[in-house]
Coordinates of C-alpha atoms in Angstrom, one line a residue:
M20 CA -7.3 -11.2 -25.1
G21 CA -7.6 -14.5 -23.2
R22 CA -3.8 -15.2 -23.4
F23 CA -3.1 -11.7 -22.1
F24 CA -5.3 -12.1 -19.1
A25 CA -4.1 -15.6 -18.4
I26 CA -0.4 -14.5 -18.4
R27 CA -1.2 -11.6 -16.0
I28 CA -3.2 -13.9 -13.6
G29 CA -0.4 -16.5 -13.6
R30 CA 2.2 -13.8 -12.8
A31 CA 0.0 -12.5 -10.0
A32 CA -0.4 -15.9 -8.4
L33 CA 3.4 -16.5 -8.7
T34 CA 4.1 -13.2 -7.0
I35 CA 1.8 -14.1 -4.1
V36 CA 3.5 -17.4 -3.6
L37 CA 7.0 -15.8 -3.7
V38 CA 6.0 -13.2 -1.2
V39 CA 4.5 -15.7 1.2
T40 CA 7.5 -18.0 0.8
F41 CA 9.9 -15.1 1.5
A42 CA 8.0 -14.1 4.6
F43 CA 7.7 -17.6 5.9
V44 CA 11.5 -18.2 5.6
V45 CA 12.5 -14.9 7.1
L46 CA 10.2 -15.1 10.0
R47 CA 11.6 -18.5 11.0
L48 CA 15.1 -17.3 10.7
S49 CA 14.6 -14.1 12.7
G50 CA 14.1 -15.6 16.1
D51 CA 12.5 -18.2 18.3
P52 CA 8.8 -17.5 19.1
A53 CA 9.0 -19.6 22.2
L54 CA 11.6 -17.4 23.7
M55 CA 9.8 -14.2 22.7
I56 CA 6.5 -15.3 24.1
L57 CA 7.5 -17.3 27.2
G58 CA 10.7 -15.4 27.9
P59 CA 14.3 -16.7 28.2
E60 CA 13.8 -17.6 31.9
A61 CA 11.2 -20.2 31.1
P62 CA 12.2 -23.8 31.9
P63 CA 13.7 -25.8 28.9
E64 CA 10.9 -28.4 29.1
V65 CA 8.3 -25.7 28.9
L66 CA 10.0 -24.2 25.8
A67 CA 10.3 -27.6 24.2
A68 CA 6.6 -28.3 24.9
F69 CA 5.6 -25.0 23.3
R70 CA 7.7 -25.6 20.2
K71 CA 6.2 -29.1 19.8
A72 CA 2.6 -27.8 20.3
W73 CA 3.1 -25.3 17.5
G74 CA 5.1 -27.5 15.2
L75 CA 8.2 -25.3 15.6
D76 CA 10.4 -28.4 16.1
D77 CA 9.6 -29.8 12.7
P78 CA 12.0 -29.3 9.8
I79 CA 11.4 -26.0 8.0
W80 CA 10.5 -27.7 4.8
F81 CA 7.8 -29.7 6.6
Q82 CA 6.4 -26.5 8.2
Y83 CA 6.4 -24.9 4.8
L84 CA 4.4 -27.6 3.2
D85 CA 2.0 -27.8 6.2
Y86 CA 1.5 -24.0 6.0
F87 CA 0.5 -24.1 2.3
G88 CA -1.6 -27.1 2.9
A89 CA -3.5 -25.1 5.6
I90 CA -3.9 -22.2 3.2
A91 CA -5.4 -24.5 0.6
K92 CA -8.0 -25.4 3.2
G93 CA -8.7 -21.8 4.1
E94 CA -6.9 -22.0 7.4
L95 CA -4.4 -19.2 8.2
G96 CA -3.3 -20.4 11.6
R97 CA -3.8 -19.2 15.2
S98 CA -2.1 -16.6 17.3
M99 CA 0.5 -18.0 19.5
R100 CA -0.3 -15.5 22.2
D101 CA -4.0 -16.1 22.7
G102 CA -4.9 -19.0 20.5
R103 CA -7.4 -17.1 18.4
P104 CA -7.6 -17.5 14.6
A105 CA -5.2 -15.1 13.0
I106 CA -7.7 -14.0 10.4
E107 CA -10.1 -12.9 13.2
L108 CA -7.5 -10.7 14.7
V109 CA -6.8 -9.1 11.4
L110 CA -10.4 -8.6 10.4
E111 CA -11.1 -6.9 13.6
R112 CA -8.5 -4.3 12.8
I113 CA -9.3 -3.7 9.1
P114 CA -12.2 -1.2 9.7
A115 CA -9.9 1.1 11.8
T116 CA -7.2 1.0 9.0
L117 CA -9.8 1.7 6.3
A118 CA -11.1 4.6 8.4
L119 CA -7.7 6.2 7.8
T120 CA -6.6 5.0 4.4
L121 CA -9.8 5.5 2.4
P122 CA -10.2 9.2 3.3
A123 CA -6.4 9.6 2.8
F124 CA -6.6 8.1 -0.7
F125 CA -9.5 10.5 -1.6
F126 CA -7.5 13.5 -0.5
K127 CA -4.4 12.3 -2.3
V128 CA -6.3 12.2 -5.6
A129 CA -8.2 15.5 -4.8
L130 CA -5.0 17.4 -4.1
G131 CA -2.3 15.7 -6.2
V132 CA -4.0 15.3 -9.6
P133 CA -5.4 18.9 -10.0
A134 CA -2.1 20.3 -8.7
G135 CA -0.1 18.3 -11.3
I136 CA -2.5 19.3 -14.1
Y137 CA -2.4 23.0 -13.1
A138 CA 1.4 23.0 -12.8
A139 CA 1.7 21.4 -16.3
L140 CA -0.6 23.9 -17.9
H141 CA 1.4 26.8 -16.3
R142 CA 4.8 25.4 -16.9
G143 CA 7.6 27.6 -15.8
S144 CA 5.4 29.9 -13.8
A145 CA 5.8 30.8 -10.1
I146 CA 2.8 28.5 -9.3
D147 CA 4.5 25.6 -11.2
R148 CA 7.7 26.1 -9.2
A149 CA 5.8 26.4 -5.9
V150 CA 3.8 23.2 -6.6
M151 CA 6.9 21.2 -7.6
M152 CA 8.9 22.5 -4.6
T153 CA 6.0 21.4 -2.3
A154 CA 5.7 18.1 -4.1
V155 CA 9.4 17.4 -3.8
A156 CA 9.3 18.2 -0.1
G157 CA 6.3 16.0 0.5
F158 CA 7.9 13.2 -1.5
T159 CA 11.2 13.2 0.3
V160 CA 10.1 13.6 3.9
P161 CA 9.6 10.2 5.5
S162 CA 6.1 9.6 6.8
F163 CA 7.2 9.2 10.4
V164 CA 9.1 12.5 10.3
L165 CA 6.0 14.2 8.8
A166 CA 3.8 12.6 11.5
L167 CA 6.1 13.8 14.3
L168 CA 6.1 17.3 12.8
L169 CA 2.3 17.4 12.6
V170 CA 2.1 16.2 16.2
L171 CA 4.6 18.8 17.4
V172 CA 2.8 21.7 15.7
F173 CA -0.9 20.8 16.0
A174 CA -1.0 18.7 19.1
V175 CA 1.9 20.0 21.3
Q176 CA 2.4 23.7 20.3
L177 CA -1.1 24.7 19.2
G178 CA -3.1 22.1 21.1
W179 CA -5.8 21.9 18.4
L180 CA -5.8 18.1 17.9
P181 CA -5.0 15.0 20.0
S182 CA -1.7 13.3 19.4
G183 CA -3.0 9.7 19.3
G184 CA -5.8 7.3 20.0
Q185 CA -9.1 6.6 18.4
D186 CA -11.7 8.2 20.7
S187 CA -13.3 10.6 18.2
W188 CA -13.1 11.9 14.6
R189 CA -10.6 14.5 15.7
H190 CA -8.0 11.7 16.4
A191 CA -8.1 10.7 12.8
I192 CA -7.2 14.1 11.3
L193 CA -3.4 14.0 11.8
P194 CA -3.0 10.4 10.7
I195 CA -5.1 11.1 7.5
A196 CA -3.1 14.3 6.9
T197 CA 0.2 12.3 7.2
L198 CA -1.0 9.7 4.8
S199 CA -2.5 12.2 2.3
L200 CA 0.4 14.7 1.9
G201 CA 3.1 12.3 0.8
G202 CA 0.8 10.6 -1.7
A203 CA -0.5 13.9 -3.1
A204 CA 3.0 15.0 -3.7
V205 CA 3.8 11.8 -5.7
L206 CA 0.6 12.2 -7.7
A207 CA 1.3 15.8 -8.4
R208 CA 4.8 15.0 -9.8
F209 CA 3.6 12.1 -12.0
T210 CA 0.5 13.9 -13.2
R211 CA 2.6 16.9 -14.2
S212 CA 5.1 14.8 -16.0
A213 CA 2.4 12.8 -17.9
M214 CA 0.6 16.0 -18.9
L215 CA 3.8 17.7 -20.1
E216 CA 4.7 14.6 -22.2
V217 CA 1.2 14.5 -23.8
L218 CA 1.1 18.3 -24.4
G219 CA 4.3 17.9 -26.4
Q220 CA 2.9 15.4 -28.8
P221 CA 2.3 16.2 -32.5
Y222 CA -1.5 15.6 -32.3
I223 CA -1.8 18.3 -29.6
R224 CA -0.1 20.8 -31.8
T225 CA -2.2 19.7 -34.8
A226 CA -5.4 20.2 -32.9
S227 CA -4.3 23.6 -31.8
A228 CA -3.2 24.6 -35.3
K229 CA -6.7 23.6 -36.6
G230 CA -8.2 26.2 -34.2
V231 CA -9.6 23.8 -31.7
P232 CA -10.2 25.7 -28.4
W233 CA -7.4 25.1 -25.9
R234 CA -9.9 24.0 -23.2
R235 CA -11.2 21.3 -25.5
V236 CA -7.7 20.3 -26.5
V237 CA -6.9 19.8 -22.8
T238 CA -10.1 18.0 -21.8
S239 CA -10.6 15.9 -24.9
H240 CA -7.0 15.0 -25.9
A241 CA -4.5 15.7 -23.2
L242 CA -6.3 14.5 -20.1
P243 CA -7.4 11.1 -21.4
N244 CA -3.9 10.2 -22.6
A245 CA -2.2 11.6 -19.5
A246 CA -4.5 9.5 -17.4
I247 CA -2.9 6.2 -18.5
P248 CA 0.4 6.6 -16.5
T249 CA -1.5 8.1 -13.6
V250 CA -3.6 5.0 -13.4
T251 CA -0.4 3.1 -12.6
I252 CA 0.4 5.2 -9.6
L253 CA -3.2 5.1 -8.4
G254 CA -3.2 1.3 -8.6
F255 CA 0.0 1.1 -6.6
M256 CA -1.5 3.4 -4.0
V257 CA -4.6 1.3 -3.7
G258 CA -2.4 -1.8 -3.2
T259 CA -0.5 -0.1 -0.4
L260 CA -3.5 1.1 1.6
I261 CA -2.7 -1.4 4.4
A262 CA 1.0 -1.5 4.1
G263 CA 1.4 2.2 4.0
A264 CA -0.4 2.6 7.3
V265 CA 2.1 0.6 9.4
V266 CA 4.3 3.6 10.4
V267 CA 1.5 6.1 10.8
E268 CA -0.6 3.8 12.9
S269 CA 2.3 3.1 15.2
V270 CA 3.1 6.8 15.6
F271 CA -0.5 7.8 16.4
A272 CA -1.3 4.6 18.4
W273 CA -4.1 3.9 16.0
P274 CA -5.5 0.3 16.5
G275 CA -5.4 -0.9 12.9
V276 CA -3.8 -3.7 10.9
G277 CA -0.5 -1.8 10.7
R278 CA 0.0 -1.5 14.4
L279 CA -1.1 -5.1 14.8
L280 CA 1.7 -6.1 12.4
V281 CA 4.3 -4.2 14.4
V282 CA 3.2 -5.9 17.6
A283 CA 3.0 -9.3 16.0
V284 CA 6.5 -9.0 14.5
A285 CA 8.0 -7.9 17.8
N286 CA 6.3 -10.9 19.5
R287 CA 7.2 -13.4 16.7
D288 CA 3.5 -14.2 16.4
L289 CA 4.0 -16.1 13.2
A290 CA 0.5 -16.8 12.1
V291 CA -0.7 -13.2 12.6
V292 CA 2.3 -11.8 10.7
Q293 CA 1.9 -14.3 7.8
C294 CA -1.8 -13.5 7.6
I295 CA -1.2 -9.8 7.4
L296 CA 1.5 -10.2 4.8
L297 CA -0.6 -12.5 2.7
L298 CA -3.4 -9.9 2.9
V299 CA -1.0 -7.1 1.9
A300 CA 0.4 -9.2 -1.0
M301 CA -3.0 -10.1 -2.3
T302 CA -4.2 -6.4 -2.1
M303 CA -1.2 -5.2 -4.0
V304 CA -1.2 -7.9 -6.6
T305 CA -4.9 -7.5 -7.2
S306 CA -4.7 -3.8 -7.6
N307 CA -1.8 -4.2 -10.1
L308 CA -3.8 -6.9 -11.9
I309 CA -6.8 -4.6 -12.3
V310 CA -4.5 -1.9 -13.7
D311 CA -3.1 -4.4 -16.2
F312 CA -6.6 -5.3 -17.2
L313 CA -7.5 -1.6 -17.6
Y314 CA -4.4 -1.1 -19.8
G315 CA -5.4 -4.1 -21.9
F316 CA -8.8 -2.5 -22.6
L317 CA -7.5 1.0 -23.0
D318 CA -4.6 0.2 -25.3
P319 CA -4.8 -2.8 -27.6
R320 CA -1.0 -2.5 -28.4
L321 CA -0.2 -3.4 -24.8
R322 CA -2.5 -6.4 -25.1
A323 CA -0.8 -7.6 -28.2
K324 CA 2.7 -7.1 -26.7
G325 CA 1.7 -8.7 -23.4
A326 CA 0.4 -11.8 -25.1
H327 CA 4.0 -12.5 -26.4
A328 CA 5.7 -11.7 -23.1

C-alpha cells in the first residue's frame, strides 16, 4: 500500500514539474513582454531597463532556476502590468470561476449519469438512440460554438437572458449551460458503455438465473462495478474545472480565472500566466491522484499491479 501511494505521489510531482517547465520555456519563446507591455514605439533604453528590472535579460537557464527557487519560497512572482503579486490576482478571480464550474459540474453529473444508465438498461430502444444521438452532438460541438448558439437563441432571438457580464444570477445561466451540456454528454456515453460492459458479465447472468430481482441486480451488482470507470471521468472533470472555463468565460465576458489567463497570455504577463498554469496543473494532478487512491482502495489488484509499475 505504501509503495503504491509513494509511486503515485512521485509521478504527480514529476508531472507538475514538467508542466511548469514546459510553460516556462514556451512563454519565453513566444514573445518579448517588454514590447507587449510598453509597445514597440518605446525607446530602446526604456525597453532595456524594463527587461533588466524583471530579469528578462538573464540567460533562460538562470531565469528557470530563479523561478523554481521562488516557488520553493512560496513566491509566484508579480504582474508586469501593475506590480501586484500574481497569486492575489488569481485568487480574486477564483470565486467567479467556481460560481460557474461548481454548478456546471453538478448538472453534468445529474444529467449525464442517469441518462447513461437509463440508455444502457434500455439498449436498442428509441430512448437509447435519442440519448446517444444527443450525447454525440453535445460531445462533438466545440464549447465556443455551443456558447454562441445559446447566445443567439436565448439572448438575441428570444431576449430571455443576458449575453454576458456578471451583474446577476441570470448572467450565469448561459455559461453554466454551456459548461454542463458537453460534460453531461461525455458522462452519458461513458456511463452507458460501462453499464453495458458490466451487464454482459457472467456474474450478472448468474444472479439473474438465481432469481434475484432485476432491480436488485442493477443496484447491488451492476451500478457499483460500473462506477469505477465513471470515477475516472469525474476525476478528470474535477481537474479541468478551471481550465475548462477559459473559452466560456471569454465568450460571456465572465471575470474569472479563465478570462484572466487569456488577457495575461495576450499581454505576456509571465508571472500571472505561470501562476494560473501551476494552479491548473496542481488541480488536475491532485484530482487524478485522488482517483488513483480510490482505485487502490476499491480494487486491491490495481494496488498490487501499481506497486510493480
